[in-house]
Amino acid sequence: MAKRTLIIGGVAGGATTAARLRRRDESMEIIMFEKGEYISYANCGLPYYIGDVIKSRDALLLQTPAAMKNKFNIDVRVSNEVVEILPDKKMVKVKNLKTGELYEEKYDNLVLATGSSPIRPQIPGIDADNIFTLWTVPDTDRIKTYIEQKSPQSAVVIGGGFIGLEMAENLHEAGIQVSLIEMQNQVLAPLDYEMANLLHENMRMNHINLVLGDGVKEFRSENGTTQITLSSGKTLKADMVLLSIGVRPNSQLAKEAGIQLNEKGGIVVNEFLQTSAKDIYAVGDVIEVDNYVLKNKTMIPLAGPANKQARILADNLAGDKKKYKGTMGSAVAKVFDLNAASVGMNEKQLKAIGQQKNKDYFTIIINQKSHAGYYPGATPLTLKMLFDKEGKILGGQIVGQDGVDKRIDTMATTMRLNGTIYDLAELELAYAPPFSSAKDPVNMLGFVAENVLNKLVSFIEWDELDNLLKDETKRDDYVVLDVTEEMERMVFSIPGSYHIPLGQVHKRINELDKNKLIVPYCAIGVRSYNAARVLMQNGFQKVAVLSGGTAFYKSMHHMDKKGSIELEVKKPADREEAGAIMSSKAIKVLDCCGLQCPGPIMKVHEAICEMKESEVLQVSATDMGFANDIDSWCKRTGNTLMKVERKNKENVVYIKKGSETCNTAINNNITELPQGKTLIVFSGDLDKVLASFIIANGAASMGRPVTMFFTFWGLNALRKENKVPVKKPFLDSMFGMMMPRGTKKLKLSKMNMAGMGTVMMKKVMKDKNVDSLEALMKQAMANGIKLVACTMSMDVMGITKEELIDGVEFAGVASYLGDAEESNVNLFI
């Protein structure tokens, strides 16, 4: 008698198990239950159907019940929910959701492919009609219909995982203003923060309002619009909301049947995909799997592993004894202009299990081109790899515009075959200029990792350098060495860096102190590595190259830029306007795509020098940071950046030549003039504190770094309005009682008139729409102005840290003087 296999769940794992099992055993009776109306649909394609990238809804439906019956003789029962499993009787109870009928079915083997469901937490107001999740075809239909009928102008996506990012992009492409809220400090959890930060930068360039490190407290809907209140107290309004917070395994049925689950609710299976119950198996999002790299247990809900598990299980049900050896979590996603991919472990995970403490792993970050730079269309790739002292590859992450998928697949293949960093270096990969370079980026990962293990190079990460630069006590212990060309230094330099172009390092090496740490940097890291090798072979023992170069470093600080350039992402029909931007002027076209630094800036300089005043140069480049770089260059050289736009994978800028000539040589000793502003707020008078904040906000609006140093009576402006219970000596407490507590208690320096003058001043300010002091202070902190309380004065005045408002920094005179040295304006108020 033929065996009977029942399968619960008809999407990836269930449908693949059924089809493969039929190909292995023609005689077996196979029944598949699916409580929804659809089976084997392309759930990974759902966001792209909403965004009209995929035009046909039918394209998402890979199989139908009728097709499964005709092709594979499989009994597919949609709208039939298995409500109970009876392992002792080898039976399931099923409910026909259309008729309400309850019936039972016997099995010889039972497969659980129940998948997972989106998390929908109990947040007030979450059940509003314009709040959606996206997981099934009916979910897609509801969202698509809502957009077509309601024409929403704004949307909030909650959650920065794969679906959240894909939906943000597709809603944006549909012409909707999109905000994305993520509780963590980054999107796309499989990436480490610095790699995800490349995505943050690009999303903001594409006008996405990105809110990180904040969660949702409450939804409140009114007249078709929803107000979202965040944990921080901030609020956003939107015409529609999409929840993409995460998923949980659909394991309740298994739990009620007494099948073993892990602490996250995942079904525990062995290497043959058997559960703790006899003749019951499980695959897909619902199961716990082995982490292939570290061999520990984990949950990885991805379509690729689910399909492979299903194939192995079907073969085992047909009589084989195949083992599922674990999951590496290989994944890739398109996020606006960039693609992001990962495999294996990330650094967050390694730190969480204590690897950092034992220093059992190394990391490298490199910048490469997707193919030969001289062939048109080459775009940047940023690659990160983690490996141990034996050369074992622990994980990898890649972000770029092109070629990301094949590089992560090459790394995944090498890891799966237990290859090492030495194998990456030796891989012989197909090469022709349109496809790669003679030394492929994954070869370069192997080369650099080998250099690290052989102690030919050491790296300092972007945040480690930042911490070093901030530490006043170590200023004499290191030199940050800029080895770029003079033209590049006009565009960007790390504050306080010493400039020796790479070509001059040999003859100027005596300018450097061998007893200090030397940190060479360049645009992407190649020239700084060459400089490091020169130094290390000439007796310099402490040399650490800036990892990723300034291209990466600038992206890590993209939120520091005031007035940074945002790309105008043009629709194809609008691009003709860009070509006629200066129709009355001659336009010269320059292609800098794929050029290595300092190539683009040098080419622009040469082209501008050959042009007449007011003529326009159109420049295209594939470097994502080119727009901001050329903006800085134009400001330094007297030229005008007219327009920035995005065409396919290129940034296109239009530059109008200024009146300055280009006949003189570039000054080899370019000095960065200090542009910061520092204000000492000594007074506690309302009018004087107001003036200080008006000046500070004005400077910040011009993109200048501003520090406000509050000392003695000025500290009262920073005090909290309500009394804070802190233990203080008697004299300190008495002193505090006599001083004004916060901005609302400050008085005018003249014409105070027992407080009447102050009231009149505030009334006039309100009538004339002048911001209050409280509003000006909020603007200052939002603009990145540093509010620094003098710790010495705090001790004298008897003021504690707890009594001052949030966001204030605490420092002494030395810190203030350090900022003052970087300033060209210093005011005492």
mmCIF file of N, CA, C and O in Angstrom, residues 490-541:
data_model
loop_
_atom_site.group_PDB
_atom_site.id
_atom_site.type_symbol
_atom_site.label_atom_id
_atom_site.label_comp_id
_atom_site.label_asym_id
_atom_site.label_seq_id
_atom_site.Cartn_x
_atom_site.Cartn_y
_atom_site.Cartn_z
ATOM 1 N N MET A 490 42.089 70.160 -1.361
ATOM 2 C CA MET A 490 41.169 71.287 -1.496
ATOM 3 C C MET A 490 39.731 70.840 -1.250
ATOM 4 O O MET A 490 38.899 71.617 -0.787
ATOM 5 N N VAL A 491 39.454 69.596 -1.567
ATOM 6 C CA VAL A 491 38.099 69.060 -1.423
ATOM 7 C C VAL A 491 37.833 68.610 0.007
ATOM 8 O O VAL A 491 36.790 68.898 0.585
ATOM 9 N N PHE A 492 38.800 67.901 0.589
ATOM 10 C CA PHE A 492 38.586 67.355 1.933
ATOM 11 C C PHE A 492 39.916 67.033 2.583
ATOM 12 O O PHE A 492 40.853 66.551 1.929
ATOM 13 N N SER A 493 39.990 67.310 3.868
ATOM 14 C CA SER A 493 41.124 66.850 4.666
ATOM 15 C C SER A 493 40.656 66.627 6.088
ATOM 16 O O SER A 493 39.724 67.297 6.558
ATOM 17 N N ILE A 494 41.262 65.679 6.762
ATOM 18 C CA ILE A 494 40.935 65.439 8.165
ATOM 19 C C ILE A 494 41.568 66.560 8.994
ATOM 20 O O ILE A 494 42.759 66.844 8.838
ATOM 21 N N PRO A 495 40.789 67.221 9.831
ATOM 22 C CA PRO A 495 41.323 68.353 10.609
ATOM 23 C C PRO A 495 42.595 67.973 11.358
ATOM 24 O O PRO A 495 42.672 66.922 11.996
ATOM 25 N N GLY A 496 43.603 68.848 11.253
ATOM 26 C CA GLY A 496 44.852 68.635 11.961
ATOM 27 C C GLY A 496 45.820 67.703 11.270
ATOM 28 O O GLY A 496 46.898 67.407 11.806
ATOM 29 N N SER A 497 45.468 67.224 10.070
ATOM 30 C CA SER A 497 46.340 66.279 9.371
ATOM 31 C C SER A 497 47.559 66.986 8.780
ATOM 32 O O SER A 497 47.528 68.181 8.487
ATOM 33 N N TYR A 498 48.621 66.209 8.616
ATOM 34 C CA TYR A 498 49.875 66.713 8.044
ATOM 35 C C TYR A 498 49.948 66.221 6.606
ATOM 36 O O TYR A 498 49.693 65.044 6.332
ATOM 37 N N HIS A 499 50.328 67.107 5.671
ATOM 38 C CA HIS A 499 50.211 66.773 4.257
ATOM 39 C C HIS A 499 51.567 66.479 3.625
ATOM 40 O O HIS A 499 52.434 67.353 3.555
ATOM 41 N N ILE A 500 51.744 65.241 3.187
ATOM 42 C CA ILE A 500 52.874 64.854 2.344
ATOM 43 C C ILE A 500 52.321 63.943 1.248
ATOM 44 O O ILE A 500 51.967 62.799 1.524
ATOM 45 N N PRO A 501 52.187 64.423 0.009
ATOM 46 C CA PRO A 501 51.696 63.542 -1.061
ATOM 47 C C PRO A 501 52.559 62.290 -1.178
ATOM 48 O O PRO A 501 53.764 62.335 -0.878
ATOM 49 N N LEU A 502 51.963 61.200 -1.609
ATOM 50 C CA LEU A 502 52.677 59.927 -1.675
ATOM 51 C C LEU A 502 53.991 60.051 -2.433
ATOM 52 O O LEU A 502 55.018 59.492 -2.016
ATOM 53 N N GLY A 503 53.989 60.790 -3.519
ATOM 54 C CA GLY A 503 55.198 60.928 -4.323
ATOM 55 C C GLY A 503 56.337 61.653 -3.623
ATOM 56 O O GLY A 503 57.477 61.628 -4.101
ATOM 57 N N GLN A 504 56.038 62.288 -2.481
ATOM 58 C CA GLN A 504 57.070 63.018 -1.745
ATOM 59 C C GLN A 504 57.462 62.349 -0.430
ATOM 60 O O GLN A 504 58.304 62.874 0.311
ATOM 61 N N VAL A 505 56.852 61.213 -0.125
ATOM 62 C CA VAL A 505 57.085 60.581 1.176
ATOM 63 C C VAL A 505 58.553 60.212 1.364
ATOM 64 O O VAL A 505 59.143 60.436 2.438
ATOM 65 N N HIS A 506 59.176 59.634 0.329
ATOM 66 C CA HIS A 506 60.574 59.196 0.475
ATOM 67 C C HIS A 506 61.490 60.368 0.852
ATOM 68 O O HIS A 506 62.311 60.258 1.766
ATOM 69 N N LYS A 507 61.350 61.496 0.158
ATOM 70 C CA LYS A 507 62.289 62.596 0.389
ATOM 71 C C LYS A 507 61.920 63.459 1.592
ATOM 72 O O LYS A 507 62.751 64.229 2.081
ATOM 73 N N ARG A 508 60.689 63.324 2.097
ATOM 74 C CA ARG A 508 60.282 64.147 3.242
ATOM 75 C C ARG A 508 60.038 63.309 4.498
ATOM 76 O O ARG A 508 59.446 63.770 5.462
ATOM 77 N N ILE A 509 60.538 62.083 4.495
ATOM 78 C CA ILE A 509 60.258 61.157 5.588
ATOM 79 C C ILE A 509 60.802 61.664 6.917
ATOM 80 O O ILE A 509 60.267 61.354 7.988
ATOM 81 N N ASN A 510 61.865 62.467 6.862
ATOM 82 C CA ASN A 510 62.465 62.985 8.103
ATOM 83 C C ASN A 510 61.586 64.009 8.806
ATOM 84 O O ASN A 510 61.878 64.403 9.940
ATOM 85 N N GLU A 511 60.523 64.462 8.150
ATOM 86 C CA GLU A 511 59.602 65.394 8.800
ATOM 87 C C GLU A 511 58.714 64.696 9.831
ATOM 88 O O GLU A 511 58.017 65.342 10.607
ATOM 89 N N LEU A 512 58.731 63.367 9.816
ATOM 90 C CA LEU A 512 57.857 62.587 10.691
ATOM 91 C C LEU A 512 58.648 62.018 11.862
ATOM 92 O O LEU A 512 59.821 61.677 11.729
ATOM 93 N N ASP A 513 57.979 61.879 13.007
ATOM 94 C CA ASP A 513 58.599 61.394 14.243
ATOM 95 C C ASP A 513 58.375 59.892 14.360
ATOM 96 O O ASP A 513 57.228 59.423 14.425
ATOM 97 N N LYS A 514 59.467 59.126 14.415
ATOM 98 C CA LYS A 514 59.375 57.667 14.504
ATOM 99 C C LYS A 514 58.772 57.180 15.819
ATOM 100 O O LYS A 514 58.362 56.021 15.926
ATOM 101 N N ASN A 515 58.755 58.028 16.819
ATOM 102 C CA ASN A 515 58.210 57.626 18.113
ATOM 103 C C ASN A 515 56.690 57.776 18.187
ATOM 104 O O ASN A 515 56.072 57.344 19.159
ATOM 105 N N LYS A 516 56.097 58.406 17.179
ATOM 106 C CA LYS A 516 54.658 58.636 17.187
ATOM 107 C C LYS A 516 53.924 57.630 16.300
ATOM 108 O O LYS A 516 54.510 57.057 15.373
ATOM 109 N N LEU A 517 52.654 57.442 16.605
ATOM 110 C CA LEU A 517 51.781 56.662 15.726
ATOM 111 C C LEU A 517 51.521 57.479 14.470
ATOM 112 O O LEU A 517 51.100 58.641 14.550
ATOM 113 N N ILE A 518 51.762 56.881 13.302
ATOM 114 C CA ILE A 518 51.502 57.549 12.019
ATOM 115 C C ILE A 518 50.266 56.903 11.399
ATOM 116 O O ILE A 518 50.211 55.681 11.236
ATOM 117 N N VAL A 519 49.274 57.730 11.051
ATOM 118 C CA VAL A 519 48.029 57.247 10.446
ATOM 119 C C VAL A 519 47.925 57.802 9.035
ATOM 120 O O VAL A 519 47.402 58.906 8.827
ATOM 121 N N PRO A 520 48.435 57.081 8.027
ATOM 122 C CA PRO A 520 48.318 57.567 6.646
ATOM 123 C C PRO A 520 46.892 57.384 6.128
ATOM 124 O O PRO A 520 46.222 56.398 6.458
ATOM 125 N N TYR A 521 46.455 58.327 5.303
ATOM 126 C CA TYR A 521 45.152 58.144 4.672
ATOM 127 C C TYR A 521 45.185 58.705 3.262
ATOM 128 O O TYR A 521 45.966 59.602 2.927
ATOM 129 N N CYS A 522 44.323 58.135 2.416
ATOM 130 C CA CYS A 522 44.090 58.643 1.064
ATOM 131 C C CYS A 522 42.622 58.411 0.745
ATOM 132 O O CYS A 522 41.825 58.170 1.647
ATOM 133 N N ALA A 523 42.256 58.458 -0.515
ATOM 134 C CA ALA A 523 40.836 58.369 -0.868
ATOM 135 C C ALA A 523 40.250 56.989 -0.609
ATOM 136 O O ALA A 523 39.176 56.862 -0.026
ATOM 137 N N ILE A 524 40.946 55.928 -1.034
ATOM 138 C CA ILE A 524 40.378 54.590 -0.874
ATOM 139 C C ILE A 524 41.297 53.617 -0.148
ATOM 140 O O ILE A 524 40.881 52.495 0.162
ATOM 141 N N GLY A 525 42.539 54.002 0.122
ATOM 142 C CA GLY A 525 43.416 53.161 0.917
ATOM 143 C C GLY A 525 44.623 52.592 0.210
ATOM 144 O O GLY A 525 45.516 52.045 0.859
ATOM 145 N N VAL A 526 44.685 52.710 -1.118
ATOM 146 C CA VAL A 526 45.800 52.117 -1.864
ATOM 147 C C VAL A 526 47.079 52.917 -1.638
ATOM 148 O O VAL A 526 48.133 52.371 -1.281
ATOM 149 N N ARG A 527 47.008 54.232 -1.832
ATOM 150 C CA ARG A 527 48.208 55.058 -1.656
ATOM 151 C C ARG A 527 48.651 55.092 -0.200
ATOM 152 O O ARG A 527 49.854 55.109 0.101
ATOM 153 N N SER A 528 47.698 55.074 0.726
ATOM 154 C CA SER A 528 48.077 55.094 2.137
ATOM 155 C C SER A 528 48.763 53.782 2.535
ATOM 156 O O SER A 528 49.675 53.773 3.378
ATOM 157 N N TYR A 529 48.365 52.660 1.914
ATOM 158 C CA TYR A 529 49.055 51.394 2.161
ATOM 159 C C TYR A 529 50.491 51.470 1.633
ATOM 160 O O TYR A 529 51.443 51.037 2.312
ATOM 161 N N ASN A 530 50.657 52.027 0.444
ATOM 162 C CA ASN A 530 52.010 52.179 -0.099
ATOM 163 C C ASN A 530 52.865 53.080 0.794
ATOM 164 O O ASN A 530 54.050 52.803 1.025
ATOM 165 N N ALA A 531 52.276 54.143 1.305
ATOM 166 C CA ALA A 531 53.007 55.022 2.218
ATOM 167 C C ALA A 531 53.375 54.280 3.496
ATOM 168 O O ALA A 531 54.489 54.423 4.028
ATOM 169 N N ALA A 532 52.453 53.461 3.992
ATOM 170 C CA ALA A 532 52.723 52.687 5.209
ATOM 171 C C ALA A 532 53.888 51.738 5.018
ATOM 172 O O ALA A 532 54.740 51.580 5.910
ATOM 173 N N ARG A 533 53.960 51.118 3.846
ATOM 174 C CA ARG A 533 55.064 50.190 3.594
ATOM 175 C C ARG A 533 56.407 50.942 3.558
ATOM 176 O O ARG A 533 57.423 50.439 4.052
ATOM 177 N N VAL A 534 56.413 52.137 2.988
ATOM 178 C CA VAL A 534 57.634 52.944 2.977
ATOM 179 C C VAL A 534 58.055 53.252 4.411
ATOM 180 O O VAL A 534 59.223 53.094 4.800
ATOM 181 N N LEU A 535 57.105 53.700 5.222
ATOM 182 C CA LEU A 535 57.417 54.071 6.605
ATOM 183 C C LEU A 535 57.884 52.866 7.420
ATOM 184 O O LEU A 535 58.880 52.955 8.160
ATOM 185 N N MET A 536 57.170 51.750 7.301
ATOM 186 C CA MET A 536 57.506 50.576 8.105
ATOM 187 C C MET A 536 58.880 50.025 7.756
ATOM 188 O O MET A 536 59.574 49.469 8.613
ATOM 189 N N GLN A 537 59.289 50.194 6.500
ATOM 190 C CA GLN A 537 60.608 49.695 6.097
ATOM 191 C C GLN A 537 61.714 50.723 6.353
ATOM 192 O O GLN A 537 62.882 50.468 6.038
ATOM 193 N N ASN A 538 61.318 51.867 6.909
ATOM 194 C CA ASN A 538 62.311 52.877 7.263
ATOM 195 C C ASN A 538 62.307 53.154 8.770
ATOM 196 O O ASN A 538 62.607 54.269 9.209
ATOM 197 N N GLY A 539 61.955 52.151 9.536
ATOM 198 C CA GLY A 539 62.099 52.233 10.978
ATOM 199 C C GLY A 539 60.909 52.735 11.752
ATOM 200 O O GLY A 539 60.981 52.902 12.971
ATOM 201 N N PHE A 540 59.778 52.988 11.096
ATOM 202 C CA PHE A 540 58.577 53.413 11.811
ATOM 203 C C PHE A 540 57.833 52.167 12.310
ATOM 204 O O PHE A 540 57.372 51.343 11.514
ATOM 205 N N GLN A 541 57.736 52.041 13.617
ATOM 206 C CA GLN A 541 57.171 50.835 14.221
ATOM 207 C C GLN A 541 55.656 50.926 14.415
ATOM 208 O O GLN A 541 54.984 49.907 14.505
#
